[in-house]
Amino acid sequence: MAKKSSSGAANGLESLFVDGLKDIYYAEKKILRTLPKMAKAAQAEEVSAAFEKHRTETEGQVDRLEQVFEMLGKPVRGKTCPAIDGIIEEGSEILEEYKDEPALDAGLVAAVQSVEHYEIARYGTLIAWAEELGLKDALPLLRETLKEESATDETLTKLGESGANKRALQAAA
Protein backbone atom coordinates (compact mmCIF):
# COMPACT_ATOMS: atom_id res chain seq x y z
CA MET A 1 0.00 0.00 0.00
CA ALA A 2 1.28 3.47 -0.85
CA LYS A 3 2.46 5.70 1.96
CA LYS A 4 0.37 8.76 2.68
CA SER A 5 2.09 12.12 2.71
CA SER A 6 1.03 15.64 3.46
CA SER A 7 2.76 16.74 0.25
CA GLY A 8 0.60 16.48 -2.82
CA ALA A 9 3.67 16.02 -5.01
CA ALA A 10 4.83 13.01 -2.98
CA ASN A 11 1.66 11.13 -3.82
CA GLY A 12 1.14 12.46 -7.32
CA LEU A 13 1.32 10.86 -10.71
CA GLU A 14 5.11 11.04 -10.83
CA SER A 15 5.32 9.00 -7.63
CA LEU A 16 2.89 6.46 -9.08
CA PHE A 17 4.99 6.32 -12.23
CA VAL A 18 8.22 5.70 -10.30
CA ASP A 19 6.51 3.07 -8.13
CA GLY A 20 5.25 1.41 -11.32
CA LEU A 21 8.77 1.41 -12.74
CA LYS A 22 10.08 -0.20 -9.56
CA ASP A 23 7.32 -2.79 -9.69
CA ILE A 24 7.93 -3.80 -13.31
CA TYR A 25 11.71 -3.70 -12.82
CA TYR A 26 11.35 -6.22 -9.99
CA ALA A 27 9.03 -8.28 -12.18
CA GLU A 28 11.39 -8.28 -15.15
CA LYS A 29 14.36 -9.32 -12.99
CA LYS A 30 12.30 -12.14 -11.47
CA ILE A 31 11.17 -13.24 -14.93
CA LEU A 32 14.81 -13.32 -16.07
CA ARG A 33 15.55 -15.82 -13.30
CA THR A 34 12.48 -17.95 -14.06
CA LEU A 35 12.49 -18.26 -17.86
CA PRO A 36 15.60 -20.49 -18.08
CA LYS A 37 13.95 -23.02 -15.74
CA MET A 38 10.83 -23.07 -17.88
CA ALA A 39 12.83 -23.33 -21.11
CA LYS A 40 14.73 -26.29 -19.70
CA ALA A 41 11.55 -28.01 -18.53
CA ALA A 42 9.63 -27.52 -21.78
CA GLN A 43 9.18 -30.71 -23.79
CA ALA A 44 8.80 -29.25 -27.29
CA GLU A 45 11.75 -27.48 -28.86
CA GLU A 46 9.57 -24.63 -30.15
CA VAL A 47 8.26 -23.91 -26.64
CA SER A 48 11.77 -23.95 -25.18
CA ALA A 49 13.02 -21.70 -28.00
CA ALA A 50 10.20 -19.21 -27.41
CA PHE A 51 11.09 -18.99 -23.72
CA GLU A 52 14.78 -18.48 -24.55
CA LYS A 53 13.91 -15.75 -27.07
CA HIS A 54 11.78 -14.01 -24.46
CA ARG A 55 14.61 -14.24 -21.94
CA THR A 56 16.87 -12.39 -24.37
CA GLU A 57 14.18 -9.77 -24.98
CA THR A 58 13.67 -9.39 -21.23
CA GLU A 59 17.35 -8.50 -20.82
CA GLY A 60 16.79 -5.63 -23.25
CA GLN A 61 13.64 -4.61 -21.41
CA VAL A 62 15.58 -4.41 -18.15
CA ASP A 63 18.15 -2.21 -19.90
CA ARG A 64 15.42 0.11 -21.17
CA LEU A 65 13.88 0.38 -17.69
CA GLU A 66 17.29 1.30 -16.31
CA GLN A 67 17.49 4.06 -18.93
CA VAL A 68 14.12 5.42 -17.81
CA PHE A 69 15.25 5.46 -14.17
CA GLU A 70 18.39 7.35 -15.25
CA MET A 71 16.32 9.88 -17.25
CA LEU A 72 14.33 10.59 -14.10
CA GLY A 73 17.46 10.82 -11.95
CA LYS A 74 16.13 8.01 -9.76
CA PRO A 75 18.10 5.06 -8.39
CA VAL A 76 17.57 1.83 -10.31
CA ARG A 77 15.82 -0.56 -7.98
CA GLY A 78 12.86 -2.84 -7.81
CA LYS A 79 9.98 -2.97 -5.43
CA THR A 80 8.55 -6.31 -4.39
CA CYS A 81 5.61 -7.14 -6.63
CA PRO A 82 3.24 -9.64 -5.01
CA ALA A 83 1.32 -9.96 -8.30
CA ILE A 84 4.28 -11.27 -10.29
CA ASP A 85 5.41 -13.38 -7.34
CA GLY A 86 1.99 -15.07 -7.35
CA ILE A 87 1.93 -15.57 -11.11
CA ILE A 88 5.43 -17.08 -11.06
CA GLU A 89 4.48 -19.30 -8.13
CA GLU A 90 1.59 -20.65 -10.19
CA GLY A 91 4.07 -21.43 -12.98
CA SER A 92 6.31 -23.24 -10.50
CA GLU A 93 3.36 -25.32 -9.35
CA ILE A 94 2.65 -26.33 -12.95
CA LEU A 95 6.31 -27.32 -13.33
CA GLU A 96 6.07 -29.56 -10.26
CA GLU A 97 2.60 -31.00 -10.80
CA TYR A 98 2.92 -31.73 -14.54
CA LYS A 99 6.60 -32.65 -14.80
CA ASP A 100 7.00 -35.38 -17.46
CA GLU A 101 3.28 -35.13 -18.30
CA PRO A 102 2.01 -34.40 -21.83
CA ALA A 103 0.16 -31.34 -20.54
CA LEU A 104 3.34 -29.67 -19.22
CA ASP A 105 3.98 -27.49 -22.27
CA ALA A 106 0.36 -26.31 -22.39
CA GLY A 107 0.60 -25.36 -18.71
CA LEU A 108 3.94 -23.60 -19.15
CA VAL A 109 2.68 -21.63 -22.14
CA ALA A 110 -0.37 -20.56 -20.12
CA ALA A 111 1.80 -19.59 -17.15
CA VAL A 112 4.15 -17.47 -19.25
CA GLN A 113 1.17 -15.93 -21.01
CA SER A 114 -0.18 -14.86 -17.61
CA VAL A 115 3.12 -13.09 -17.03
CA GLU A 116 2.82 -11.40 -20.43
CA HIS A 117 -0.69 -10.17 -19.69
CA TYR A 118 0.50 -8.65 -16.43
CA GLU A 119 3.40 -6.95 -18.21
CA ILE A 120 1.17 -5.66 -21.01
CA ALA A 121 -1.15 -4.09 -18.44
CA ARG A 122 1.72 -2.54 -16.49
CA TYR A 123 3.51 -1.13 -19.55
CA GLY A 124 0.26 0.24 -20.94
CA THR A 125 -0.30 2.11 -17.70
CA LEU A 126 3.28 3.40 -17.58
CA ILE A 127 2.95 4.70 -21.14
CA ALA A 128 -0.28 6.54 -20.28
CA TRP A 129 1.33 8.07 -17.20
CA ALA A 130 4.53 9.00 -19.09
CA GLU A 131 2.37 10.78 -21.67
CA GLU A 132 0.57 12.72 -18.93
CA LEU A 133 3.87 13.61 -17.29
CA GLY A 134 5.41 14.74 -20.59
CA LEU A 135 8.22 12.17 -20.38
CA LYS A 136 8.82 12.17 -24.12
CA ASP A 137 12.21 10.44 -23.93
CA ALA A 138 10.78 7.55 -21.89
CA LEU A 139 7.89 6.88 -24.24
CA PRO A 140 9.80 5.16 -27.09
CA LEU A 141 11.54 2.87 -24.60
CA LEU A 142 8.29 1.86 -22.91
CA ARG A 143 6.47 1.49 -26.23
CA GLU A 144 9.20 -0.76 -27.61
CA THR A 145 8.84 -3.04 -24.62
CA LEU A 146 5.05 -3.09 -24.88
CA LYS A 147 5.38 -4.04 -28.55
CA GLU A 148 7.70 -6.93 -27.62
CA GLU A 149 5.39 -8.11 -24.84
CA SER A 150 2.42 -8.08 -27.20
CA ALA A 151 4.36 -10.00 -29.86
CA THR A 152 5.40 -12.59 -27.27
CA ASP A 153 1.77 -12.95 -26.21
CA GLU A 154 0.80 -13.62 -29.84
CA THR A 155 3.61 -16.16 -30.20
CA LEU A 156 2.48 -17.96 -27.06
CA THR A 157 -1.11 -18.07 -28.28
CA LYS A 158 0.07 -19.66 -31.54
CA LEU A 159 2.25 -22.17 -29.66
CA GLY A 160 -0.69 -23.19 -27.52
CA GLU A 161 -3.17 -23.43 -30.38
CA SER A 162 -0.85 -25.10 -32.88
CA GLY A 163 0.74 -27.69 -30.69
CA ALA A 164 0.96 -27.61 -26.92
CA ASN A 165 -2.78 -27.73 -26.26
CA LYS A 166 -3.33 -30.44 -28.88
CA ARG A 167 -0.53 -32.61 -27.48
CA ALA A 168 -2.01 -32.31 -24.01
CA LEU A 169 -5.46 -33.23 -25.29
CA GLN A 170 -4.29 -36.17 -27.42
CA ALA A 171 -2.30 -37.62 -24.57
CA ALA A 172 -5.32 -37.41 -22.28
CA ALA A 173 -7.53 -39.29 -24.76
mmCIF file of C-alpha atoms in Angstrom:
data_model
loop_
_atom_site.group_PDB
_atom_site.id
_atom_site.type_symbol
_atom_site.label_atom_id
_atom_site.label_comp_id
_atom_site.label_asym_id
_atom_site.label_seq_id
_atom_site.Cartn_x
_atom_site.Cartn_y
_atom_site.Cartn_z
ATOM 1 C CA MET A 1 0.000 0.000 0.000
ATOM 2 C CA ALA A 2 1.278 3.471 -0.850
ATOM 3 C CA LYS A 3 2.461 5.701 1.956
ATOM 4 C CA LYS A 4 0.369 8.756 2.677
ATOM 5 C CA SER A 5 2.089 12.117 2.714
ATOM 6 C CA SER A 6 1.028 15.643 3.458
ATOM 7 C CA SER A 7 2.756 16.741 0.253
ATOM 8 C CA GLY A 8 0.596 16.482 -2.824
ATOM 9 C CA ALA A 9 3.673 16.020 -5.010
ATOM 10 C CA ALA A 10 4.825 13.011 -2.976
ATOM 11 C CA ASN A 11 1.658 11.130 -3.822
ATOM 12 C CA GLY A 12 1.140 12.464 -7.316
ATOM 13 C CA LEU A 13 1.317 10.862 -10.710
ATOM 14 C CA GLU A 14 5.111 11.040 -10.835
ATOM 15 C CA SER A 15 5.316 8.998 -7.629
ATOM 16 C CA LEU A 16 2.893 6.461 -9.081
ATOM 17 C CA PHE A 17 4.990 6.316 -12.228
ATOM 18 C CA VAL A 18 8.225 5.695 -10.302
ATOM 19 C CA ASP A 19 6.513 3.069 -8.135
ATOM 20 C CA GLY A 20 5.249 1.411 -11.317
ATOM 21 C CA LEU A 21 8.771 1.409 -12.745
ATOM 22 C CA LYS A 22 10.085 -0.202 -9.563
ATOM 23 C CA ASP A 23 7.321 -2.790 -9.692
ATOM 24 C CA ILE A 24 7.927 -3.797 -13.306
ATOM 25 C CA TYR A 25 11.707 -3.697 -12.822
ATOM 26 C CA TYR A 26 11.352 -6.218 -9.990
ATOM 27 C CA ALA A 27 9.030 -8.278 -12.179
ATOM 28 C CA GLU A 28 11.395 -8.282 -15.154
ATOM 29 C CA LYS A 29 14.361 -9.321 -12.992
ATOM 30 C CA LYS A 30 12.297 -12.138 -11.468
ATOM 31 C CA ILE A 31 11.171 -13.239 -14.932
ATOM 32 C CA LEU A 32 14.808 -13.324 -16.066
ATOM 33 C CA ARG A 33 15.548 -15.823 -13.297
ATOM 34 C CA THR A 34 12.479 -17.954 -14.064
ATOM 35 C CA LEU A 35 12.494 -18.263 -17.862
ATOM 36 C CA PRO A 36 15.604 -20.492 -18.079
ATOM 37 C CA LYS A 37 13.953 -23.024 -15.735
ATOM 38 C CA MET A 38 10.828 -23.070 -17.876
ATOM 39 C CA ALA A 39 12.832 -23.325 -21.107
ATOM 40 C CA LYS A 40 14.733 -26.292 -19.704
ATOM 41 C CA ALA A 41 11.551 -28.013 -18.527
ATOM 42 C CA ALA A 42 9.630 -27.524 -21.783
ATOM 43 C CA GLN A 43 9.178 -30.706 -23.786
ATOM 44 C CA ALA A 44 8.799 -29.249 -27.290
ATOM 45 C CA GLU A 45 11.754 -27.477 -28.855
ATOM 46 C CA GLU A 46 9.574 -24.627 -30.153
ATOM 47 C CA VAL A 47 8.264 -23.914 -26.636
ATOM 48 C CA SER A 48 11.767 -23.951 -25.183
ATOM 49 C CA ALA A 49 13.016 -21.696 -27.998
ATOM 50 C CA ALA A 50 10.199 -19.206 -27.415
ATOM 51 C CA PHE A 51 11.087 -18.988 -23.715
ATOM 52 C CA GLU A 52 14.780 -18.478 -24.554
ATOM 53 C CA LYS A 53 13.913 -15.751 -27.071
ATOM 54 C CA HIS A 54 11.778 -14.013 -24.464
ATOM 55 C CA ARG A 55 14.614 -14.238 -21.935
ATOM 56 C CA THR A 56 16.868 -12.389 -24.369
ATOM 57 C CA GLU A 57 14.178 -9.770 -24.975
ATOM 58 C CA THR A 58 13.674 -9.395 -21.225
ATOM 59 C CA GLU A 59 17.351 -8.504 -20.816
ATOM 60 C CA GLY A 60 16.789 -5.628 -23.250
ATOM 61 C CA GLN A 61 13.642 -4.615 -21.407
ATOM 62 C CA VAL A 62 15.575 -4.407 -18.148
ATOM 63 C CA ASP A 63 18.150 -2.213 -19.896
ATOM 64 C CA ARG A 64 15.415 0.112 -21.166
ATOM 65 C CA LEU A 65 13.876 0.381 -17.694
ATOM 66 C CA GLU A 66 17.285 1.303 -16.312
ATOM 67 C CA GLN A 67 17.494 4.061 -18.931
ATOM 68 C CA VAL A 68 14.116 5.416 -17.808
ATOM 69 C CA PHE A 69 15.253 5.460 -14.165
ATOM 70 C CA GLU A 70 18.388 7.350 -15.250
ATOM 71 C CA MET A 71 16.323 9.881 -17.249
ATOM 72 C CA LEU A 72 14.334 10.591 -14.101
ATOM 73 C CA GLY A 73 17.464 10.822 -11.946
ATOM 74 C CA LYS A 74 16.134 8.009 -9.762
ATOM 75 C CA PRO A 75 18.098 5.063 -8.395
ATOM 76 C CA VAL A 76 17.566 1.831 -10.314
ATOM 77 C CA ARG A 77 15.817 -0.556 -7.978
ATOM 78 C CA GLY A 78 12.861 -2.838 -7.811
ATOM 79 C CA LYS A 79 9.978 -2.966 -5.430
ATOM 80 C CA THR A 80 8.550 -6.313 -4.385
ATOM 81 C CA CYS A 81 5.611 -7.137 -6.626
ATOM 82 C CA PRO A 82 3.237 -9.636 -5.013
ATOM 83 C CA ALA A 83 1.317 -9.959 -8.296
ATOM 84 C CA ILE A 84 4.278 -11.267 -10.291
ATOM 85 C CA ASP A 85 5.410 -13.382 -7.340
ATOM 86 C CA GLY A 86 1.992 -15.068 -7.353
ATOM 87 C CA ILE A 87 1.931 -15.572 -11.110
ATOM 88 C CA ILE A 88 5.431 -17.075 -11.063
ATOM 89 C CA GLU A 89 4.477 -19.298 -8.127
ATOM 90 C CA GLU A 90 1.585 -20.652 -10.195
ATOM 91 C CA GLY A 91 4.065 -21.429 -12.979
ATOM 92 C CA SER A 92 6.308 -23.239 -10.502
ATOM 93 C CA GLU A 93 3.356 -25.324 -9.347
ATOM 94 C CA ILE A 94 2.647 -26.326 -12.946
ATOM 95 C CA LEU A 95 6.309 -27.321 -13.327
ATOM 96 C CA GLU A 96 6.073 -29.561 -10.265
ATOM 97 C CA GLU A 97 2.602 -31.002 -10.803
ATOM 98 C CA TYR A 98 2.925 -31.733 -14.535
ATOM 99 C CA LYS A 99 6.598 -32.650 -14.804
ATOM 100 C CA ASP A 100 6.998 -35.377 -17.458
ATOM 101 C CA GLU A 101 3.278 -35.130 -18.302
ATOM 102 C CA PRO A 102 2.012 -34.398 -21.833
ATOM 103 C CA ALA A 103 0.158 -31.336 -20.537
ATOM 104 C CA LEU A 104 3.337 -29.673 -19.217
ATOM 105 C CA ASP A 105 3.978 -27.487 -22.268
ATOM 106 C CA ALA A 106 0.357 -26.313 -22.386
ATOM 107 C CA GLY A 107 0.601 -25.361 -18.708
ATOM 108 C CA LEU A 108 3.943 -23.602 -19.148
ATOM 109 C CA VAL A 109 2.677 -21.634 -22.143
ATOM 110 C CA ALA A 110 -0.368 -20.564 -20.120
ATOM 111 C CA ALA A 111 1.800 -19.589 -17.146
ATOM 112 C CA VAL A 112 4.153 -17.466 -19.254
ATOM 113 C CA GLN A 113 1.173 -15.933 -21.014
ATOM 114 C CA SER A 114 -0.185 -14.862 -17.613
ATOM 115 C CA VAL A 115 3.122 -13.095 -17.029
ATOM 116 C CA GLU A 116 2.815 -11.402 -20.434
ATOM 117 C CA HIS A 117 -0.686 -10.169 -19.690
ATOM 118 C CA TYR A 118 0.497 -8.649 -16.427
ATOM 119 C CA GLU A 119 3.398 -6.952 -18.211
ATOM 120 C CA ILE A 120 1.171 -5.658 -21.014
ATOM 121 C CA ALA A 121 -1.154 -4.085 -18.442
ATOM 122 C CA ARG A 122 1.723 -2.543 -16.494
ATOM 123 C CA TYR A 123 3.513 -1.126 -19.545
ATOM 124 C CA GLY A 124 0.258 0.242 -20.944
ATOM 125 C CA THR A 125 -0.301 2.106 -17.696
ATOM 126 C CA LEU A 126 3.278 3.403 -17.579
ATOM 127 C CA ILE A 127 2.948 4.701 -21.135
ATOM 128 C CA ALA A 128 -0.276 6.539 -20.280
ATOM 129 C CA TRP A 129 1.332 8.071 -17.200
ATOM 130 C CA ALA A 130 4.526 9.001 -19.090
ATOM 131 C CA GLU A 131 2.366 10.783 -21.670
ATOM 132 C CA GLU A 132 0.568 12.720 -18.929
ATOM 133 C CA LEU A 133 3.871 13.611 -17.294
ATOM 134 C CA GLY A 134 5.409 14.738 -20.593
ATOM 135 C CA LEU A 135 8.225 12.175 -20.376
ATOM 136 C CA LYS A 136 8.820 12.173 -24.124
ATOM 137 C CA ASP A 137 12.212 10.440 -23.931
ATOM 138 C CA ALA A 138 10.785 7.552 -21.894
ATOM 139 C CA LEU A 139 7.889 6.879 -24.239
ATOM 140 C CA PRO A 140 9.797 5.161 -27.092
ATOM 141 C CA LEU A 141 11.536 2.871 -24.600
ATOM 142 C CA LEU A 142 8.289 1.858 -22.911
ATOM 143 C CA ARG A 143 6.466 1.487 -26.235
ATOM 144 C CA GLU A 144 9.204 -0.762 -27.613
ATOM 145 C CA THR A 145 8.844 -3.040 -24.623
ATOM 146 C CA LEU A 146 5.053 -3.087 -24.876
ATOM 147 C CA LYS A 147 5.376 -4.044 -28.549
ATOM 148 C CA GLU A 148 7.704 -6.934 -27.617
ATOM 149 C CA GLU A 149 5.394 -8.111 -24.837
ATOM 150 C CA SER A 150 2.415 -8.080 -27.197
ATOM 151 C CA ALA A 151 4.360 -10.002 -29.856
ATOM 152 C CA THR A 152 5.404 -12.593 -27.266
ATOM 153 C CA ASP A 153 1.773 -12.951 -26.205
ATOM 154 C CA GLU A 154 0.797 -13.622 -29.837
ATOM 155 C CA THR A 155 3.610 -16.163 -30.200
ATOM 156 C CA LEU A 156 2.480 -17.965 -27.060
ATOM 157 C CA THR A 157 -1.114 -18.072 -28.284
ATOM 158 C CA LYS A 158 0.069 -19.663 -31.536
ATOM 159 C CA LEU A 159 2.249 -22.167 -29.664
ATOM 160 C CA GLY A 160 -0.690 -23.194 -27.524
ATOM 161 C CA GLU A 161 -3.166 -23.427 -30.375
ATOM 162 C CA SER A 162 -0.848 -25.096 -32.878
ATOM 163 C CA GLY A 163 0.742 -27.695 -30.695
ATOM 164 C CA ALA A 164 0.964 -27.615 -26.925
ATOM 165 C CA ASN A 165 -2.780 -27.732 -26.256
ATOM 166 C CA LYS A 166 -3.327 -30.437 -28.884
ATOM 167 C CA ARG A 167 -0.533 -32.606 -27.485
ATOM 168 C CA ALA A 168 -2.006 -32.311 -24.006
ATOM 169 C CA LEU A 169 -5.463 -33.232 -25.288
ATOM 170 C CA GLN A 170 -4.293 -36.169 -27.417
ATOM 171 C CA ALA A 171 -2.299 -37.617 -24.567
ATOM 172 C CA ALA A 172 -5.317 -37.409 -22.278
ATOM 173 C CA ALA A 173 -7.527 -39.286 -24.761
#
